[in-house]
Amino acid sequence: MAAPPPHPFVYIDAAALHSLLPFPSLIPHLRAGLAHPELSAGIQCPQRVSFPLPTAPSAALLLMPSWCAHPSLPYLALKAVTSFPSNAPRLPSVHAAVSLFSSATGAPLASVDGSALTLLRTAAVSALAASLLASPSRPPSVLALAGAGALAPYLAEAHLAALPSISRVLVWNRTRSKSAALVARLRAAHPGLAVEEVEAMDEAVAAADIVSCATGSREPIVRGGLLRPGAHLDLVGSFTPAMRECDDEALRRGRVFIDFEAAMEEAGELVGAVQRGVLRRTDVSGTLAELAAGTVEGRRSDDEITVFKSVGTAVVDLLATQLAYETHVATTKNA
């Protein structure tokens, strides 16, 4: 296996990441990496490890390693995440950094802002799934966003990049000031885009072709009975069995896809549905890698409802970090 070419160790901060990972580049890169059978099969991603920290109330350190021996991805990445709930509201409660090494020599190559990387790759994964499951004969035009937190503007930008047919965005959030701020931000960035704040999530669900949720809700905010024929539901927010963004009816009506197998153990919507007998593992139609590779069938009709649940893994961290690092090296060489 060829080692990555020698290059000085680099630090890639959040501002640089946004320049190095525009969605029109990141989304196809993730698709190509996930669709490559030898590459995706060669990525090793052990279960994340969590350590409680006695330094602050409820503090924790999470470590997420991944590596690959394939010549086109000769890297090892370690994502370290710190959770300090007591920081709020003075500081962010979650911080992250990704360390990149050569998997051929173990040499350190880069340190990357993990918080920005997570926002970018999470939104890119959602938009990739939406593009793979969208109807080619009836392109989506209305996007509804549930939640107006840090991830929301990234989800909007990623979907707009992947699906240029979107002409209207509806924003709902429990805290109206946050949804108003997001609406203003999107209007400023996209003068020709219709962006509206809605008072009720039901209103947004009933009107949208794509519903993207990024909340910490423990109770369903999407009622499946309101989803339009042909709608696509993107569920990002839940990452524990206690969290839940949609009801069982959404899973009954839709064909369900997941990003990785971990979703079956971590996502509250799926864990609860299995426990209640609403969903079986065999009812899940495929993973994002299978969709990208074309080994499972995506949308089967214009009126079919699709559901995509993501929880994230170090696999996409590794692929996104690869693109950022290699683009940085290429840009530096050409400067």
Coordinates of C-alpha atoms in Angstrom, one line a residue:
M1 CA 0.0 0.0 0.0
A2 CA 1.4 3.4 -1.0
A3 CA 1.8 5.9 1.8
P4 CA 0.4 9.4 1.5
P5 CA 3.0 11.8 0.0
P6 CA 5.0 13.6 2.7
H7 CA 3.6 16.9 3.7
P8 CA 3.9 19.2 6.7
F9 CA 1.4 18.5 9.5
V10 CA -1.5 20.8 9.1
Y11 CA -4.3 22.2 11.2
I12 CA -7.6 22.8 9.4
D13 CA -9.9 25.1 11.3
A14 CA -13.7 25.6 10.8
A15 CA -13.3 28.5 8.3
A16 CA -10.9 26.4 6.2
L17 CA -13.2 23.4 6.3
H18 CA -16.1 25.4 4.9
S19 CA -13.9 26.4 2.0
L20 CA -12.5 22.9 1.5
L21 CA -15.8 21.0 1.8
P22 CA -18.4 22.8 -0.2
F23 CA -21.5 20.6 -0.6
P24 CA -21.2 20.3 -4.4
S25 CA -17.9 18.6 -3.7
L26 CA -18.5 16.8 -0.4
I27 CA -21.8 15.1 -1.4
P28 CA -20.5 13.3 -4.5
H29 CA -17.3 12.4 -2.6
L30 CA -19.3 10.6 0.0
R31 CA -21.4 8.9 -2.6
A32 CA -18.3 7.7 -4.5
G33 CA -16.7 6.4 -1.3
L34 CA -19.7 4.7 0.0
A35 CA -20.5 3.2 -3.4
H36 CA -17.0 1.7 -3.9
P37 CA -17.4 -1.9 -2.7
E38 CA -13.7 -2.5 -1.9
L39 CA -13.3 0.9 -0.3
S40 CA -16.4 0.7 1.9
A41 CA -15.7 -2.9 2.8
G42 CA -12.2 -2.0 3.8
I43 CA -13.1 0.8 6.2
Q44 CA -12.9 -0.4 9.8
C45 CA -15.0 1.4 12.3
P46 CA -15.0 0.0 15.9
Q47 CA -17.7 0.9 18.3
R48 CA -17.3 4.3 19.9
V49 CA -16.0 4.3 23.4
S50 CA -17.2 6.7 26.1
F51 CA -15.4 7.7 29.3
P52 CA -17.1 9.6 32.1
L53 CA -15.0 12.5 33.3
P54 CA -14.9 13.6 37.0
T55 CA -13.8 17.1 36.0
A56 CA -17.3 18.5 35.5
P57 CA -20.9 17.4 36.2
S58 CA -22.0 14.7 33.6
A59 CA -18.9 15.4 31.5
A60 CA -17.8 12.7 29.1
L61 CA -15.1 11.9 26.5
L62 CA -16.1 9.9 23.4
L63 CA -13.5 8.3 21.1
M64 CA -14.4 7.2 17.5
P65 CA -11.6 5.6 15.5
S66 CA -11.7 4.5 11.9
W67 CA -9.1 3.4 9.3
C68 CA -8.7 1.9 5.9
A69 CA -6.0 -0.1 4.1
H70 CA -7.2 0.6 0.6
P71 CA -4.7 2.5 -1.6
S72 CA -7.2 5.2 -2.4
L73 CA -8.0 5.8 1.3
P74 CA -4.7 5.2 3.2
Y75 CA -5.7 6.9 6.4
L76 CA -6.5 6.4 10.1
A77 CA -8.8 8.9 11.8
L78 CA -9.6 9.4 15.5
K79 CA -12.5 11.7 16.4
A80 CA -12.5 12.8 20.0
V81 CA -15.7 14.4 21.3
T82 CA -16.1 16.1 24.7
S83 CA -19.5 16.6 26.3
F84 CA -19.7 19.2 29.1
P85 CA -23.4 19.9 29.7
S86 CA -22.5 22.4 32.5
N87 CA -20.8 24.7 30.0
A88 CA -24.2 26.0 28.8
P89 CA -25.0 28.8 28.2
R90 CA -21.4 30.3 28.6
L91 CA -19.8 27.9 26.1
P92 CA -20.8 25.2 23.7
S93 CA -21.4 21.9 25.5
V94 CA -19.9 19.7 22.8
H95 CA -16.5 20.1 21.2
A96 CA -14.7 17.8 18.8
A97 CA -11.5 17.3 16.9
V98 CA -10.3 14.8 14.3
S99 CA -6.7 13.6 14.2
L100 CA -5.7 12.1 10.8
F101 CA -2.7 9.7 10.4
S102 CA -1.3 7.7 7.6
S103 CA -2.5 4.1 7.9
A104 CA 0.6 2.9 6.2
T105 CA 3.2 4.5 8.5
G106 CA 1.2 5.9 11.5
A107 CA 2.6 9.3 10.8
P108 CA 0.4 12.2 11.9
L109 CA -0.9 14.3 9.0
A110 CA -3.5 16.7 10.2
S111 CA -5.8 18.0 13.0
V112 CA -9.3 19.0 11.9
D113 CA -12.1 21.0 13.6
G114 CA -14.4 18.1 14.5
S115 CA -17.4 20.2 15.3
A116 CA -17.5 21.9 11.8
L117 CA -16.7 18.6 10.1
T118 CA -19.6 16.9 11.9
L119 CA -22.1 19.6 10.8
L120 CA -20.9 19.4 7.2
R121 CA -20.8 15.6 6.8
T122 CA -24.1 15.1 8.7
A123 CA -25.9 17.5 6.3
A124 CA -24.2 16.0 3.3
V125 CA -25.4 12.5 4.3
S126 CA -29.0 13.7 4.6
A127 CA -28.9 15.5 1.2
L128 CA -27.2 12.5 -0.5
A129 CA -30.0 10.2 0.7
A130 CA -32.7 12.7 -0.4
S131 CA -31.1 12.9 -3.8
L132 CA -30.9 9.2 -4.2
L133 CA -34.5 8.7 -3.1
A134 CA -36.0 11.7 -4.9
S135 CA -38.4 11.1 -7.8
P136 CA -36.7 11.9 -11.2
S137 CA -40.0 12.5 -12.8
R138 CA -41.4 14.7 -10.0
P139 CA -38.5 16.7 -8.5
P140 CA -39.1 18.1 -5.0
S141 CA -39.8 21.8 -4.7
V142 CA -40.7 22.3 -1.0
L143 CA -38.3 21.6 1.8
A144 CA -39.5 21.7 5.4
L145 CA -37.0 22.0 8.3
A146 CA -37.9 21.0 11.8
G147 CA -35.4 22.6 14.2
A148 CA -33.4 25.8 13.9
G149 CA -30.2 24.8 15.8
A150 CA -26.6 24.7 14.6
L151 CA -27.3 21.9 12.0
A152 CA -30.4 23.5 10.4
P153 CA -28.7 26.0 8.0
Y154 CA -26.3 23.2 6.9
L155 CA -29.2 20.9 6.1
A156 CA -30.8 23.7 4.1
E157 CA -27.7 24.4 2.1
A158 CA -26.9 20.7 1.5
H159 CA -30.4 20.0 0.2
L160 CA -30.4 23.1 -2.0
A161 CA -27.0 22.0 -3.5
A162 CA -28.2 18.4 -4.1
L163 CA -31.7 19.2 -5.3
P164 CA -31.7 22.5 -7.2
S165 CA -35.4 22.0 -7.9
I166 CA -36.2 23.2 -4.4
S167 CA -37.7 26.6 -4.6
R168 CA -39.4 27.0 -1.2
V169 CA -38.2 26.3 2.4
L170 CA -40.5 26.2 5.4
V171 CA -39.0 26.5 8.9
W172 CA -40.5 25.4 12.2
N173 CA -38.9 25.6 15.6
R174 CA -40.4 25.6 19.1
T175 CA -38.4 28.8 19.9
R176 CA -39.8 31.3 17.4
S177 CA -36.8 33.7 17.7
K178 CA -34.5 30.9 16.4
S179 CA -36.7 30.0 13.5
A180 CA -37.0 33.7 12.6
A181 CA -33.2 34.1 12.7
L182 CA -32.8 31.0 10.4
V183 CA -35.4 32.4 8.0
A184 CA -33.5 35.7 7.8
R185 CA -30.2 33.9 7.3
L186 CA -31.5 31.8 4.4
R187 CA -33.3 34.8 2.7
A188 CA -30.1 36.8 2.8
A189 CA -28.1 33.9 1.4
H190 CA -30.7 33.0 -1.3
P191 CA -32.6 36.2 -2.5
G192 CA -34.6 34.2 -5.1
L193 CA -35.7 31.5 -2.6
A194 CA -39.1 31.6 -0.9
V195 CA -38.3 31.0 2.8
E196 CA -41.2 31.1 5.3
E197 CA -41.6 30.6 9.1
V198 CA -44.5 28.3 10.0
E199 CA -46.3 28.2 13.4
A200 CA -47.2 24.5 13.3
M201 CA -45.1 21.6 12.3
D202 CA -48.3 19.9 10.9
E203 CA -48.6 22.7 8.4
A204 CA -45.0 22.2 7.2
V205 CA -45.4 18.4 7.0
A206 CA -48.6 18.6 4.9
A207 CA -47.0 21.0 2.4
A208 CA -43.5 19.6 2.0
D209 CA -41.9 17.2 -0.5
I210 CA -39.0 16.7 1.8
V211 CA -39.2 17.0 5.6
S212 CA -35.8 17.2 7.4
C213 CA -35.7 17.0 11.2
A214 CA -32.8 17.9 13.4
T215 CA -34.2 18.3 16.9
G216 CA -33.6 16.7 20.3
S217 CA -37.3 15.8 20.7
R218 CA -38.4 12.9 22.8
E219 CA -41.9 13.0 21.5
P220 CA -42.9 12.7 17.8
I221 CA -43.1 16.1 15.9
V222 CA -43.9 14.5 12.6
R223 CA -47.3 12.8 12.2
G224 CA -47.0 10.3 9.5
G225 CA -50.6 10.6 8.4
L226 CA -49.9 14.1 7.2
L227 CA -47.0 13.2 4.8
R228 CA -47.9 13.9 1.2
P229 CA -47.8 11.0 -1.3
G230 CA -44.2 10.9 -2.6
A231 CA -42.7 12.7 0.4
H232 CA -39.3 12.0 1.8
L233 CA -38.7 12.1 5.5
D234 CA -35.2 12.8 6.8
L235 CA -34.6 12.1 10.5
V236 CA -31.3 13.3 11.9
G237 CA -31.9 14.4 15.5
S238 CA -32.3 11.2 17.6
F239 CA -29.3 9.3 18.7
T240 CA -30.5 7.4 21.7
P241 CA -33.5 5.1 22.2
A242 CA -35.3 7.7 24.3
M243 CA -35.4 10.3 21.5
R244 CA -38.0 10.3 18.7
E245 CA -38.9 12.7 15.9
C246 CA -41.7 10.8 14.1
D247 CA -44.6 8.6 15.0
D248 CA -45.1 5.0 14.1
E249 CA -47.5 5.9 11.2
A250 CA -44.6 7.5 9.3
L251 CA -42.7 4.3 9.5
R252 CA -45.8 2.3 8.5
R253 CA -46.4 4.4 5.5
G254 CA -42.8 4.8 4.3
R255 CA -40.1 2.6 3.0
V256 CA -37.3 2.9 5.6
F257 CA -33.6 3.3 4.9
I258 CA -30.8 3.9 7.4
D259 CA -27.3 5.3 7.1
F260 CA -25.6 2.5 9.0
E261 CA -26.6 -0.5 11.0
A262 CA -25.9 1.4 14.2
A263 CA -29.2 3.2 13.6
M264 CA -31.1 0.1 14.5
E265 CA -29.7 0.2 18.0
E266 CA -29.4 3.9 18.6
A267 CA -32.4 5.6 16.9
G268 CA -35.4 5.9 19.2
E269 CA -37.9 5.9 16.3
L270 CA -36.6 2.5 15.1
V271 CA -35.8 0.9 18.5
G272 CA -39.3 1.8 19.7
A273 CA -41.0 0.7 16.5
V274 CA -39.3 -2.7 16.7
Q275 CA -40.2 -3.1 20.4
R276 CA -43.9 -2.3 19.6
G277 CA -44.0 -4.7 16.7
V278 CA -44.5 -1.9 14.1
L279 CA -41.2 -2.6 12.4
R280 CA -38.9 -5.6 11.8
R281 CA -35.2 -5.4 10.7
T282 CA -36.3 -7.0 7.5
D283 CA -38.6 -4.1 6.8
V284 CA -35.6 -1.8 6.5
S285 CA -35.0 -1.6 2.8
G286 CA -31.3 -0.8 2.8
T287 CA -28.3 1.3 3.9
L288 CA -26.9 4.5 2.4
A289 CA -24.0 2.6 1.0
E290 CA -26.3 0.1 -0.7
L291 CA -28.3 3.0 -2.1
A292 CA -25.2 4.7 -3.4
A293 CA -23.9 1.5 -4.9
G294 CA -27.3 0.7 -6.5
T295 CA -27.4 -2.8 -4.8
V296 CA -30.9 -2.0 -3.3
E297 CA -33.8 -0.4 -5.1
G298 CA -34.6 3.2 -4.1
R299 CA -37.9 4.9 -4.8
R300 CA -40.3 2.6 -6.7
S301 CA -43.0 5.1 -7.6
D302 CA -43.7 8.9 -7.6
D303 CA -46.2 8.4 -4.8
E304 CA -44.1 6.2 -2.5
I305 CA -43.1 7.7 0.8
T306 CA -39.5 7.2 1.9
V307 CA -37.9 7.6 5.3
F308 CA -34.2 8.0 6.0
K309 CA -32.8 7.7 9.5
S310 CA -29.2 8.7 10.2
V311 CA -27.1 8.5 13.4
G312 CA -23.7 9.1 11.9
T313 CA -20.5 7.0 12.2
A314 CA -16.8 7.5 11.9
V315 CA -17.0 6.1 8.3
V316 CA -18.2 9.4 6.9
D317 CA -15.8 11.3 9.2
L318 CA -12.9 9.5 7.6
L319 CA -14.2 10.2 4.0
A320 CA -14.9 13.8 4.8
T321 CA -11.5 14.3 6.5
Q322 CA -9.8 12.7 3.5
L323 CA -11.4 15.2 1.1
A324 CA -10.5 18.1 3.3
Y325 CA -6.9 17.0 3.8
E326 CA -6.2 16.1 0.1
T327 CA -7.8 19.3 -1.2
H328 CA -5.7 21.3 1.3
V329 CA -2.5 19.6 0.2
A330 CA -3.3 20.0 -3.5
T331 CA -4.2 23.7 -3.0
T332 CA -1.0 24.3 -1.1
K333 CA 1.1 22.7 -3.7
N334 CA -0.5 24.7 -6.5
A335 CA -0.2 28.0 -4.6

